[in-house]
PDB file of C-alpha atoms in Angstrom:
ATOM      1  CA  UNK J   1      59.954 136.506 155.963  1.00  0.00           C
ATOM      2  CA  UNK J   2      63.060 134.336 154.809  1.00  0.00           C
ATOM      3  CA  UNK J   3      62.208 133.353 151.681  1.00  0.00           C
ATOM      4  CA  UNK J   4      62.711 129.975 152.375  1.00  0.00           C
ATOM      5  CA  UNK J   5      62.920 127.186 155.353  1.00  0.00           C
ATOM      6  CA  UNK J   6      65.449 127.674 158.090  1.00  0.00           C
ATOM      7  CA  UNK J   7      66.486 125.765 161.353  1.00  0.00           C
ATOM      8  CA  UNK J   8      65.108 127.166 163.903  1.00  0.00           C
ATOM      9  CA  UNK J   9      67.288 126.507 166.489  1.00  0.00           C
ATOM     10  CA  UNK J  10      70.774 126.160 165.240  1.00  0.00           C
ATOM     11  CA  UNK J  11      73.087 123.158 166.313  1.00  0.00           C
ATOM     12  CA  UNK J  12      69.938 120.951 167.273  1.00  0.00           C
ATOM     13  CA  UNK J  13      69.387 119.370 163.927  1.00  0.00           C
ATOM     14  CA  UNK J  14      71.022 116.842 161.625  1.00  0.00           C
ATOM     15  CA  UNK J  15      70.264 114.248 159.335  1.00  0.00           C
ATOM     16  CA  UNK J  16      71.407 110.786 160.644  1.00  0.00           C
ATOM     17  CA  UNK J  17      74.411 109.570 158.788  1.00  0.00           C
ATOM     18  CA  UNK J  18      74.221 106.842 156.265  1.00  0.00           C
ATOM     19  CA  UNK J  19      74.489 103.478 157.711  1.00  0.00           C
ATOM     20  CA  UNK J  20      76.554 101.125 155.115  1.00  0.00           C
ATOM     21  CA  UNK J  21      76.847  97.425 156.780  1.00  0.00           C
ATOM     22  CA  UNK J  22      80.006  94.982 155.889  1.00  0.00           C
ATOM     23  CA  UNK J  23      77.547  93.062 153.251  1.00  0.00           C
ATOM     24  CA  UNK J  24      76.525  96.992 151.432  1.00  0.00           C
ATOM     25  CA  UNK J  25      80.287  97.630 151.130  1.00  0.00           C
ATOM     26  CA  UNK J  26      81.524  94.368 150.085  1.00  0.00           C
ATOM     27  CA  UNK J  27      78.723  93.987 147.097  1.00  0.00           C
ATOM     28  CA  UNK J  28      79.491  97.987 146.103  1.00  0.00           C
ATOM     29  CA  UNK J  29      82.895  97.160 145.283  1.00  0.00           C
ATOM     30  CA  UNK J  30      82.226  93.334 143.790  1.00  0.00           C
ATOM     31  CA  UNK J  31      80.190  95.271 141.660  1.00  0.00           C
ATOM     32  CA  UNK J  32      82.810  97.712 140.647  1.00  0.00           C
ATOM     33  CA  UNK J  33      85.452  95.142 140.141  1.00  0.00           C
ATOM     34  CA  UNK J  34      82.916  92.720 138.339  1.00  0.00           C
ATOM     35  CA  UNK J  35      81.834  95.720 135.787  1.00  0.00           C
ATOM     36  CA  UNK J  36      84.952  96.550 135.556  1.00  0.00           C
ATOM     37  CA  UNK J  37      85.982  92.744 133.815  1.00  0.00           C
ATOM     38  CA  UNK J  38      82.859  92.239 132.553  1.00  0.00           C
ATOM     39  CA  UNK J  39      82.471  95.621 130.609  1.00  0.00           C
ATOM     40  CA  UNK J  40      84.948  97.665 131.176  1.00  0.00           C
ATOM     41  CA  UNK J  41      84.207 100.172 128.510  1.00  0.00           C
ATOM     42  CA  UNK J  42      80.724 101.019 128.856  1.00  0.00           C
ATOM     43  CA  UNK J  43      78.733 100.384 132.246  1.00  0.00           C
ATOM     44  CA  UNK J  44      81.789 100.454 134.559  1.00  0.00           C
ATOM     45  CA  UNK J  45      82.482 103.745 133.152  1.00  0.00           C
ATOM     46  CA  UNK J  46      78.857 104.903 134.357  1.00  0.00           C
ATOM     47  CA  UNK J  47      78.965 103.600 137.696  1.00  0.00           C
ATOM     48  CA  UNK J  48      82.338 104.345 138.349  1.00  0.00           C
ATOM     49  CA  UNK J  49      82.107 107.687 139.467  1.00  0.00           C
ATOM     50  CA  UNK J  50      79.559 107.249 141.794  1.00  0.00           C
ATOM     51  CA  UNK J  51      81.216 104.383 143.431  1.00  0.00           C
ATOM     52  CA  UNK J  52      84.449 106.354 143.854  1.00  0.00           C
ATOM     53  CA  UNK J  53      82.200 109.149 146.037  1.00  0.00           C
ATOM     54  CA  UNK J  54      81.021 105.908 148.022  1.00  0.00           C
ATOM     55  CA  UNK J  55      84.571 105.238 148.420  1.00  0.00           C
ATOM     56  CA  UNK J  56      85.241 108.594 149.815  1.00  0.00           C
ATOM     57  CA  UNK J  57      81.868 108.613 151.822  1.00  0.00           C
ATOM     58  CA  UNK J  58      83.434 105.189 153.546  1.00  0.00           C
ATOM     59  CA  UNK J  59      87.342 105.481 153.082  1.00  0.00           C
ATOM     60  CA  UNK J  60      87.380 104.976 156.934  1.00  0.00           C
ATOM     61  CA  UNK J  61      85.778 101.664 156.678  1.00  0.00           C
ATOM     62  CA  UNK J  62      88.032 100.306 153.539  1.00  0.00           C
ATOM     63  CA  UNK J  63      91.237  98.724 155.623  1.00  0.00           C
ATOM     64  CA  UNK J  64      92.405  97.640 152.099  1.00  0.00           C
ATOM     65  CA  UNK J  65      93.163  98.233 148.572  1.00  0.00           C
ATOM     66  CA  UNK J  66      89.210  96.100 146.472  1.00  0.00           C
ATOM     67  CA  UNK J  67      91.770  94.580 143.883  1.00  0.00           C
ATOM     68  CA  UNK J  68      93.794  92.728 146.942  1.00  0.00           C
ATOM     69  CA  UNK J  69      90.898  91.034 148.256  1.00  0.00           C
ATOM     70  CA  UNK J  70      89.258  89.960 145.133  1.00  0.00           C
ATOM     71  CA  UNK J  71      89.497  89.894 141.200  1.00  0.00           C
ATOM     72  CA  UNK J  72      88.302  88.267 138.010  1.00  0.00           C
ATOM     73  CA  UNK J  73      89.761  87.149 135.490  1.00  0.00           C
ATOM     74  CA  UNK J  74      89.551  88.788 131.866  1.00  0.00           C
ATOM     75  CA  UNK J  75      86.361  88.102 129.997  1.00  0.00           C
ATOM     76  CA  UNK J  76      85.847  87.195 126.658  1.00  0.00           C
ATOM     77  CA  UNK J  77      84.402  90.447 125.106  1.00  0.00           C
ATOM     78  CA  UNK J  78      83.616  92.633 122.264  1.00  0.00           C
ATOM     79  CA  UNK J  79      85.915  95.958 122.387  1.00  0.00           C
ATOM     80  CA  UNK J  80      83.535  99.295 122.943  1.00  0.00           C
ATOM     81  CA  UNK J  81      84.252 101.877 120.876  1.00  0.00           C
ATOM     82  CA  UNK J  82      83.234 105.585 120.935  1.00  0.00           C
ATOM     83  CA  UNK J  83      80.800 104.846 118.346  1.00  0.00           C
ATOM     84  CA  UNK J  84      79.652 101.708 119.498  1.00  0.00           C
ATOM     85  CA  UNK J  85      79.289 103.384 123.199  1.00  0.00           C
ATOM     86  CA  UNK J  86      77.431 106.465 121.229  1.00  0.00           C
ATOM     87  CA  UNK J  87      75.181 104.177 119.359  1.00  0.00           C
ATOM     88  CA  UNK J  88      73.979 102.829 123.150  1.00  0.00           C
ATOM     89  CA  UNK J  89      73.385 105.886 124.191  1.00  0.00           C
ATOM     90  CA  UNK J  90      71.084 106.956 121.560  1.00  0.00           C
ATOM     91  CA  UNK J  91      69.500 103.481 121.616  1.00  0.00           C
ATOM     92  CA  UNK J  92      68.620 103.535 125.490  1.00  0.00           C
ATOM     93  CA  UNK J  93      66.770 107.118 125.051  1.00  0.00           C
ATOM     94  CA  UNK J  94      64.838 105.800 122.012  1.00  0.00           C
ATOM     95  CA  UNK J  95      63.911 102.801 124.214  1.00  0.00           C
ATOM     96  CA  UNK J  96      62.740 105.155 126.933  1.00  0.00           C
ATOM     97  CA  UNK J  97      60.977 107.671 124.957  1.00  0.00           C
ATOM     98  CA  UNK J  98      59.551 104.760 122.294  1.00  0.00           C
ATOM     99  CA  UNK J  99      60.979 106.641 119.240  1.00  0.00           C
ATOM    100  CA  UNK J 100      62.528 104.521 115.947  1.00  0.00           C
ATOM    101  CA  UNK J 101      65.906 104.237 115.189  1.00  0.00           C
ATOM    102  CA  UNK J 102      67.136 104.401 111.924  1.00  0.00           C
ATOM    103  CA  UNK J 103      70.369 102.613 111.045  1.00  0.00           C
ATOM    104  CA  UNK J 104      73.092 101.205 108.459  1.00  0.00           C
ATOM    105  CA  UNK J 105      73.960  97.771 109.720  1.00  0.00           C
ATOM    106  CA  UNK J 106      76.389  95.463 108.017  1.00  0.00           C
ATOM    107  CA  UNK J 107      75.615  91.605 108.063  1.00  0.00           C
ATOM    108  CA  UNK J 108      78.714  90.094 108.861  1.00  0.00           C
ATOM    109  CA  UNK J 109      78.310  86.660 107.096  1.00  0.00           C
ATOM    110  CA  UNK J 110      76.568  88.294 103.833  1.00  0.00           C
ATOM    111  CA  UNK J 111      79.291  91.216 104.124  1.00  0.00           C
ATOM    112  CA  UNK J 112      76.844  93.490 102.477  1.00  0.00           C
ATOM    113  CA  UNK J 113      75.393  96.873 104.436  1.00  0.00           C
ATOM    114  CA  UNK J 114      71.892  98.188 104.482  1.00  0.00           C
ATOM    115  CA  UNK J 115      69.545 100.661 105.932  1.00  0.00           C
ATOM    116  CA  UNK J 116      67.346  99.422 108.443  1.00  0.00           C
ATOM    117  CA  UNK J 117      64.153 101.546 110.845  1.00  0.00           C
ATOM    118  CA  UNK J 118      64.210  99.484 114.268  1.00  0.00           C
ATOM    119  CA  UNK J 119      61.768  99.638 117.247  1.00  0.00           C
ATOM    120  CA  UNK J 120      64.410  99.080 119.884  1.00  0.00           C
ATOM    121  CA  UNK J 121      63.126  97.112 122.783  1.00  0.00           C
ATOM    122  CA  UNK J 122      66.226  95.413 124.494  1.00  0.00           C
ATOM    123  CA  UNK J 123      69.658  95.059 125.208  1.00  0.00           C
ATOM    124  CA  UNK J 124      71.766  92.336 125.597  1.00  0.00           C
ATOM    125  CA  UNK J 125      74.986  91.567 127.134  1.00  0.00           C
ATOM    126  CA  UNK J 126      76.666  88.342 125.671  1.00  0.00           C
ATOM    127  CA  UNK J 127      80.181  89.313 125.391  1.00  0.00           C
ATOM    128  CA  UNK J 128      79.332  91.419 122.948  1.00  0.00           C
ATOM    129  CA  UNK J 129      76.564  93.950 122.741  1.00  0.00           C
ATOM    130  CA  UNK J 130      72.700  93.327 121.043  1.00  0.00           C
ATOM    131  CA  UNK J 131      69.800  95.173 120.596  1.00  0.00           C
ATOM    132  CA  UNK J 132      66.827  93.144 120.037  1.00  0.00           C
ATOM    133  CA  UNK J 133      64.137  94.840 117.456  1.00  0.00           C
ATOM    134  CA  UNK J 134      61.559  95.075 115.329  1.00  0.00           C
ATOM    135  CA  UNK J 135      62.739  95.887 111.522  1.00  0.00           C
ATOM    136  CA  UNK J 136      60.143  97.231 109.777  1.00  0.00           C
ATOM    137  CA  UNK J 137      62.245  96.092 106.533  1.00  0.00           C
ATOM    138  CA  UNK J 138      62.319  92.561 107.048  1.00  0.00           C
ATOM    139  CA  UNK J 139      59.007  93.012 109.120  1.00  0.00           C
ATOM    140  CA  UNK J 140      60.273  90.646 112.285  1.00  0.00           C
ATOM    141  CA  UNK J 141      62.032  90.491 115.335  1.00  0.00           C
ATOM    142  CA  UNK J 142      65.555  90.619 114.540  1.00  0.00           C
ATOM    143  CA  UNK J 143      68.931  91.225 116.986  1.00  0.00           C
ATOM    144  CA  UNK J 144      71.862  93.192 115.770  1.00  0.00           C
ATOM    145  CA  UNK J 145      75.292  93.532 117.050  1.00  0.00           C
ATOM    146  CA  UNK J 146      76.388  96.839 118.036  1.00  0.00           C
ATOM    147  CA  UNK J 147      79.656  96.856 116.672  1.00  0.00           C
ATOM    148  CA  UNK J 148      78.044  96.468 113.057  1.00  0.00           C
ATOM    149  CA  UNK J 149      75.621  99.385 113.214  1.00  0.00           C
ATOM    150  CA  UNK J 150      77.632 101.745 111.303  1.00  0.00           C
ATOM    151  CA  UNK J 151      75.380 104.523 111.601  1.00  0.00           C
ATOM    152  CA  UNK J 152      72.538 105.503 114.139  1.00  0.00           C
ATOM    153  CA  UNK J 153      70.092 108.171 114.194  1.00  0.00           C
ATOM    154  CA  UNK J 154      67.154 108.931 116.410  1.00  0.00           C
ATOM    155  CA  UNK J 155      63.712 109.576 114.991  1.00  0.00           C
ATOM    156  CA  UNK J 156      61.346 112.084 115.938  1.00  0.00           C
ATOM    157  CA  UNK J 157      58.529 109.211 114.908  1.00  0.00           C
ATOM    158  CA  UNK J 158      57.690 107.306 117.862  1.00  0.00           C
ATOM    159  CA  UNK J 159      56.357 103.876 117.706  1.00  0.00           C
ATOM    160  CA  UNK J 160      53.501 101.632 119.656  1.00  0.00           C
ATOM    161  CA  UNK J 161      55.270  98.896 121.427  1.00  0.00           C
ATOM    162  CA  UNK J 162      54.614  95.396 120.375  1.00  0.00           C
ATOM    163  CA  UNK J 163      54.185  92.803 122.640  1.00  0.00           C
ATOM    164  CA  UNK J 164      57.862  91.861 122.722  1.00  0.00           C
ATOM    165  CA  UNK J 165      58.833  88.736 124.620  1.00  0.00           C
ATOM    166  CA  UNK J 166      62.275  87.914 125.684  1.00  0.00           C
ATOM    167  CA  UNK J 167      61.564  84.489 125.886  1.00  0.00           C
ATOM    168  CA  UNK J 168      60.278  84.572 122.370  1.00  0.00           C
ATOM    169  CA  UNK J 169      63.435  86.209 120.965  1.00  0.00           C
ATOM    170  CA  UNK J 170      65.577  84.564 123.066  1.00  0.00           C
ATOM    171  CA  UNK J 171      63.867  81.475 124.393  1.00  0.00           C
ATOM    172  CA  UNK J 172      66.377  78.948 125.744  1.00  0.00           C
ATOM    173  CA  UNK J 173      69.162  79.662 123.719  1.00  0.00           C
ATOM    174  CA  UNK J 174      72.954  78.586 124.435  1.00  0.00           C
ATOM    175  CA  UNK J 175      73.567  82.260 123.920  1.00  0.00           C
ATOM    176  CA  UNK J 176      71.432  84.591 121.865  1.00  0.00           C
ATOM    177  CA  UNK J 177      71.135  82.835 118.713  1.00  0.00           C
ATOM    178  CA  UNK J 178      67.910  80.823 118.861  1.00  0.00           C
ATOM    179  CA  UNK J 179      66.354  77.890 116.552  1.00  0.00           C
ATOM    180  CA  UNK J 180      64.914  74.918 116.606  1.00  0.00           C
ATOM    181  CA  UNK J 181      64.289  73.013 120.122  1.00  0.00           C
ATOM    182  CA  UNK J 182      66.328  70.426 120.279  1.00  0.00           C
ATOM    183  CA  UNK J 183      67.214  67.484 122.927  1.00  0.00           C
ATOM    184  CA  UNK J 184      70.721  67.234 123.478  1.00  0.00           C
ATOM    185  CA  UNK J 185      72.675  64.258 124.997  1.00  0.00           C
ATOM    186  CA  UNK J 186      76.064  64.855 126.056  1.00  0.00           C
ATOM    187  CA  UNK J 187      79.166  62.668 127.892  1.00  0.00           C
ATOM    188  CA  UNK J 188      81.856  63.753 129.378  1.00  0.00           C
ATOM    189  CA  UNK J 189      85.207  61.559 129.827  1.00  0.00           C
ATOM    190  CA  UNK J 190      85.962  60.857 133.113  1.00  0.00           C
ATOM    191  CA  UNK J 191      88.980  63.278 133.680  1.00  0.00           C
ATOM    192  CA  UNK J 192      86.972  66.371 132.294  1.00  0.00           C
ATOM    193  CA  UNK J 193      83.471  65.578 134.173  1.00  0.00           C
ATOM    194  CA  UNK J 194      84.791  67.289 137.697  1.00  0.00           C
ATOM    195  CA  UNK J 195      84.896  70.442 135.660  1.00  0.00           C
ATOM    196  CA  UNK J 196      81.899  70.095 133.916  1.00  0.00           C
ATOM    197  CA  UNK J 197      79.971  69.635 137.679  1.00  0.00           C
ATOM    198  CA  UNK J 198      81.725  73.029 139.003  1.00  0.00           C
ATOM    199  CA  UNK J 199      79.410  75.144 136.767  1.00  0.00           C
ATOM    200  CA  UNK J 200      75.824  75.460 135.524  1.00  0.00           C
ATOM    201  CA  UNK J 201      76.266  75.766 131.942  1.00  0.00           C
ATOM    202  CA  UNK J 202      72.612  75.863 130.938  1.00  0.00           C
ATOM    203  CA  UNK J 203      69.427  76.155 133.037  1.00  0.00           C
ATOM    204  CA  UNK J 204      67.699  73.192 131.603  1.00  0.00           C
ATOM    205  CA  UNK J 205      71.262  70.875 132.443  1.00  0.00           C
ATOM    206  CA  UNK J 206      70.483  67.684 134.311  1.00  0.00           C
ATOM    207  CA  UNK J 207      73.624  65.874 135.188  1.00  0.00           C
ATOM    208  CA  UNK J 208      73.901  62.156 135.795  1.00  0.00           C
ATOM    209  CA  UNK J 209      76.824  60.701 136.507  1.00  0.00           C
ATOM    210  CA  UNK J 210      77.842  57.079 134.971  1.00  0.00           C
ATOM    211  CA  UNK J 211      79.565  54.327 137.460  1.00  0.00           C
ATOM    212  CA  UNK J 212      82.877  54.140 134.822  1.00  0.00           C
ATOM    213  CA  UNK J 213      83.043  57.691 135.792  1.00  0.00           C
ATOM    214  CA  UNK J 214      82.171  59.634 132.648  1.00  0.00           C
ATOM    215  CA  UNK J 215      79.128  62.285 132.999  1.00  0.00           C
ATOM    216  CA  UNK J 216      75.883  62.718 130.705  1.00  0.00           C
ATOM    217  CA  UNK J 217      74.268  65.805 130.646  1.00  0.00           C
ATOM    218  CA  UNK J 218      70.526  66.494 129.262  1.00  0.00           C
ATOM    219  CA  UNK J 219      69.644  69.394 128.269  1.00  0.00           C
ATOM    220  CA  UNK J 220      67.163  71.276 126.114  1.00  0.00           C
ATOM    221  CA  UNK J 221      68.180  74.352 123.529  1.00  0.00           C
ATOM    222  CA  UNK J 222      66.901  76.650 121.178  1.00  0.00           C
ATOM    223  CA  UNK J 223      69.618  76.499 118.401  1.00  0.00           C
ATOM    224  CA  UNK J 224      72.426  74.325 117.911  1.00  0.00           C
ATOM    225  CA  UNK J 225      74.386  76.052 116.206  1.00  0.00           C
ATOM    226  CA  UNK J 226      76.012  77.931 119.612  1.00  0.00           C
ATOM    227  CA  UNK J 227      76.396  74.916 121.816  1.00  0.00           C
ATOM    228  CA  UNK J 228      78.156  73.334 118.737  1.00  0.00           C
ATOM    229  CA  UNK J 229      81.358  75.638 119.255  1.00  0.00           C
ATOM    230  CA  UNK J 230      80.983  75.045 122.747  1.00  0.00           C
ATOM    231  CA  UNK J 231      81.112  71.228 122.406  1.00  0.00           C
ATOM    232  CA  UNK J 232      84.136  71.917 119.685  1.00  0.00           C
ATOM    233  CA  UNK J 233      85.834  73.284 123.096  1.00  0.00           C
ATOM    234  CA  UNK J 234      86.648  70.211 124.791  1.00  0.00           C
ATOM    235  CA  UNK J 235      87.619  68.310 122.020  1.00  0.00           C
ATOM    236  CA  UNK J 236      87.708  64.699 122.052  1.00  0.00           C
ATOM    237  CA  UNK J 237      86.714  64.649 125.941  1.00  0.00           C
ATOM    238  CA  UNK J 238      82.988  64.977 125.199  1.00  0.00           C
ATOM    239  CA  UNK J 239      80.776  62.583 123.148  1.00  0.00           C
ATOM    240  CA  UNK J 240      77.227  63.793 121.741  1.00  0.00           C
ATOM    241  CA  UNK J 241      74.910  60.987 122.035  1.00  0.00           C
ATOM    242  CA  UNK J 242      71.774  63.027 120.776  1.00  0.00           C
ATOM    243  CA  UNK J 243      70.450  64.431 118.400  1.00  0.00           C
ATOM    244  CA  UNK J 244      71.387  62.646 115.606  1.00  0.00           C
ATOM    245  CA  UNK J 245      71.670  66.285 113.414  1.00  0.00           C
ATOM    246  CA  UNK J 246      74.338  67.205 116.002  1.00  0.00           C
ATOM    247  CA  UNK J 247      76.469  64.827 115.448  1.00  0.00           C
ATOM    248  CA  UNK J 248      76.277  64.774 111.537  1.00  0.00           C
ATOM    249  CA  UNK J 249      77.374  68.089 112.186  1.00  0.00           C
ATOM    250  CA  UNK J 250      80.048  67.820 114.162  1.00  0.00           C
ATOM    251  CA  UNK J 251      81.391  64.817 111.894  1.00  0.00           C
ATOM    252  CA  UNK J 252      81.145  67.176 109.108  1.00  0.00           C
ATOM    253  CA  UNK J 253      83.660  69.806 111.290  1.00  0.00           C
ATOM    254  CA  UNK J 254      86.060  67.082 112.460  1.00  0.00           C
ATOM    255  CA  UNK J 255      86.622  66.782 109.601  1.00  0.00           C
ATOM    256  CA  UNK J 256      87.289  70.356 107.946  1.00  0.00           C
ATOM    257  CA  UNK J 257      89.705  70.578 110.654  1.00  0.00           C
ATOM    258  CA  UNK J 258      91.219  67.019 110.498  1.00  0.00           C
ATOM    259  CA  UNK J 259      91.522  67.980 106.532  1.00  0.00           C
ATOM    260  CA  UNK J 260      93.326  71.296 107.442  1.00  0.00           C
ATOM    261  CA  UNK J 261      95.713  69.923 109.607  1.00  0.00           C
ATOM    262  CA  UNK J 262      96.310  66.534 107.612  1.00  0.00           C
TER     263      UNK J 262
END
């Protein structure tokens, strides 16, 4: 008779309100404020709009301007194009719906372009932007940087997933780049091994302070070649004690850059 459901009796019904808690509101806008440093060009444009309706849902409850009671500072990342944030687009709906990618990437280090048909799996946030993938041209797991795909189209071909392993394409890599496992010794001088205790650098670290007041670290990494630029950081405030490749190669910087400077 009315085409539809009604109330019956009007002015008796309603849905109970949303109940948001101190702890809901205060990780809504942490969120907001941390996508907005973190990745300001991509995801904090997503989620922005919806947290601004939250805002307005709860404007009674928010005393304060977010940005007075907490910030971060600027992080160190890639810029995000319109191309870069359309290639991400069409790479998370051929991730959903399993269907290849093809692509013209340009290797930065061989500065040299080439066509490439990808089974995305996963992306990665390192400051910069990676898809991890299998290229059916090199026939391996390979990552590629966002900012270097030049070119992205979606395929109507979809693909049967492999069994793709983060740990196997990432394993326990400084950052993303991974190689060989290798021990690593560090120590810290005394003045620079408060800082060093403040953070967690790497989830295999084990730190052991020495009675002189210097600080050793242990840890275990897939690839050197990212932790190197990280030891180059702190200068001559760190020593590396292991492994012995490490050090060769660090030698062989201090160097270059001794040479430069001379």
């Amino acid at each position: 008779e009315h085409k539809g459901y009604y109330y019956q009796e009007k002015g008796k019904f309603s849905l109970p309100p949303l109940k948001i808690t101190e702890g809901d509101l205060f990780a809504m806008l942490l969120t907001e404020q941390a996508l907005a440093s973190v990745d300001s060009n991509y995801l904090y444009q997503k989620i922005e709009p919806s947290i601004q309706k939250l805002k307005l849902l709860f404007r009674d409850q928010l005393e304060v301007d977010p940005s007075e009671i907490f910030s971060f500072g600027s992080a160190h990342q890639a810029v995000l194009t319109k191309n870069v944030a359309s290639s991400m687009e069409t790479i998370l709906k051929a991730i959903r719906e399993k269907r290849l990618v093809q692509i013209q990437y340009h290797a930065l280090w061989k500065n040299e372009s080439s066509e490439r048909i990808v089974e995305p799996y996963h992306l990665r946030f390192n400051g910069k932007w990676y898809l991890a993938g299998y290229c059916r041209e090199r026939k391996d797991y390979r990552l590629f940087v966002l900012q270097r795909i030049k070119s992205i189209k979606l395929l109507k071909e979809k693909f049967v997933p492999r069994d793709f392993s983060q740990e196997e394409i990432f394993g326990q890599s400084w950052g993303v780049i991974k190689g060989e496992k290798a021990k690593v010794l560090l120590e810290f001088n005394r003045q620079t091994a408060p800082l060093i205790l403040e953070t967690c650098w790497h989830p295999t670290q084990k730190l052991e302070p020495q009675k002189n007041g210097a600080l050793r670290m242990r840890l275990e990494v897939d690839g050197l070649l990212e932790i190197m630029n990280w030891i180059l950081s702190f200068g001559s405030a760190v020593t590396v004690l292991e492994p012995k490749e490490l050090k060769t190669q660090l030698s062989r910087e201090a160097k270059e850059i001794a040479r430069k400077y001379a």
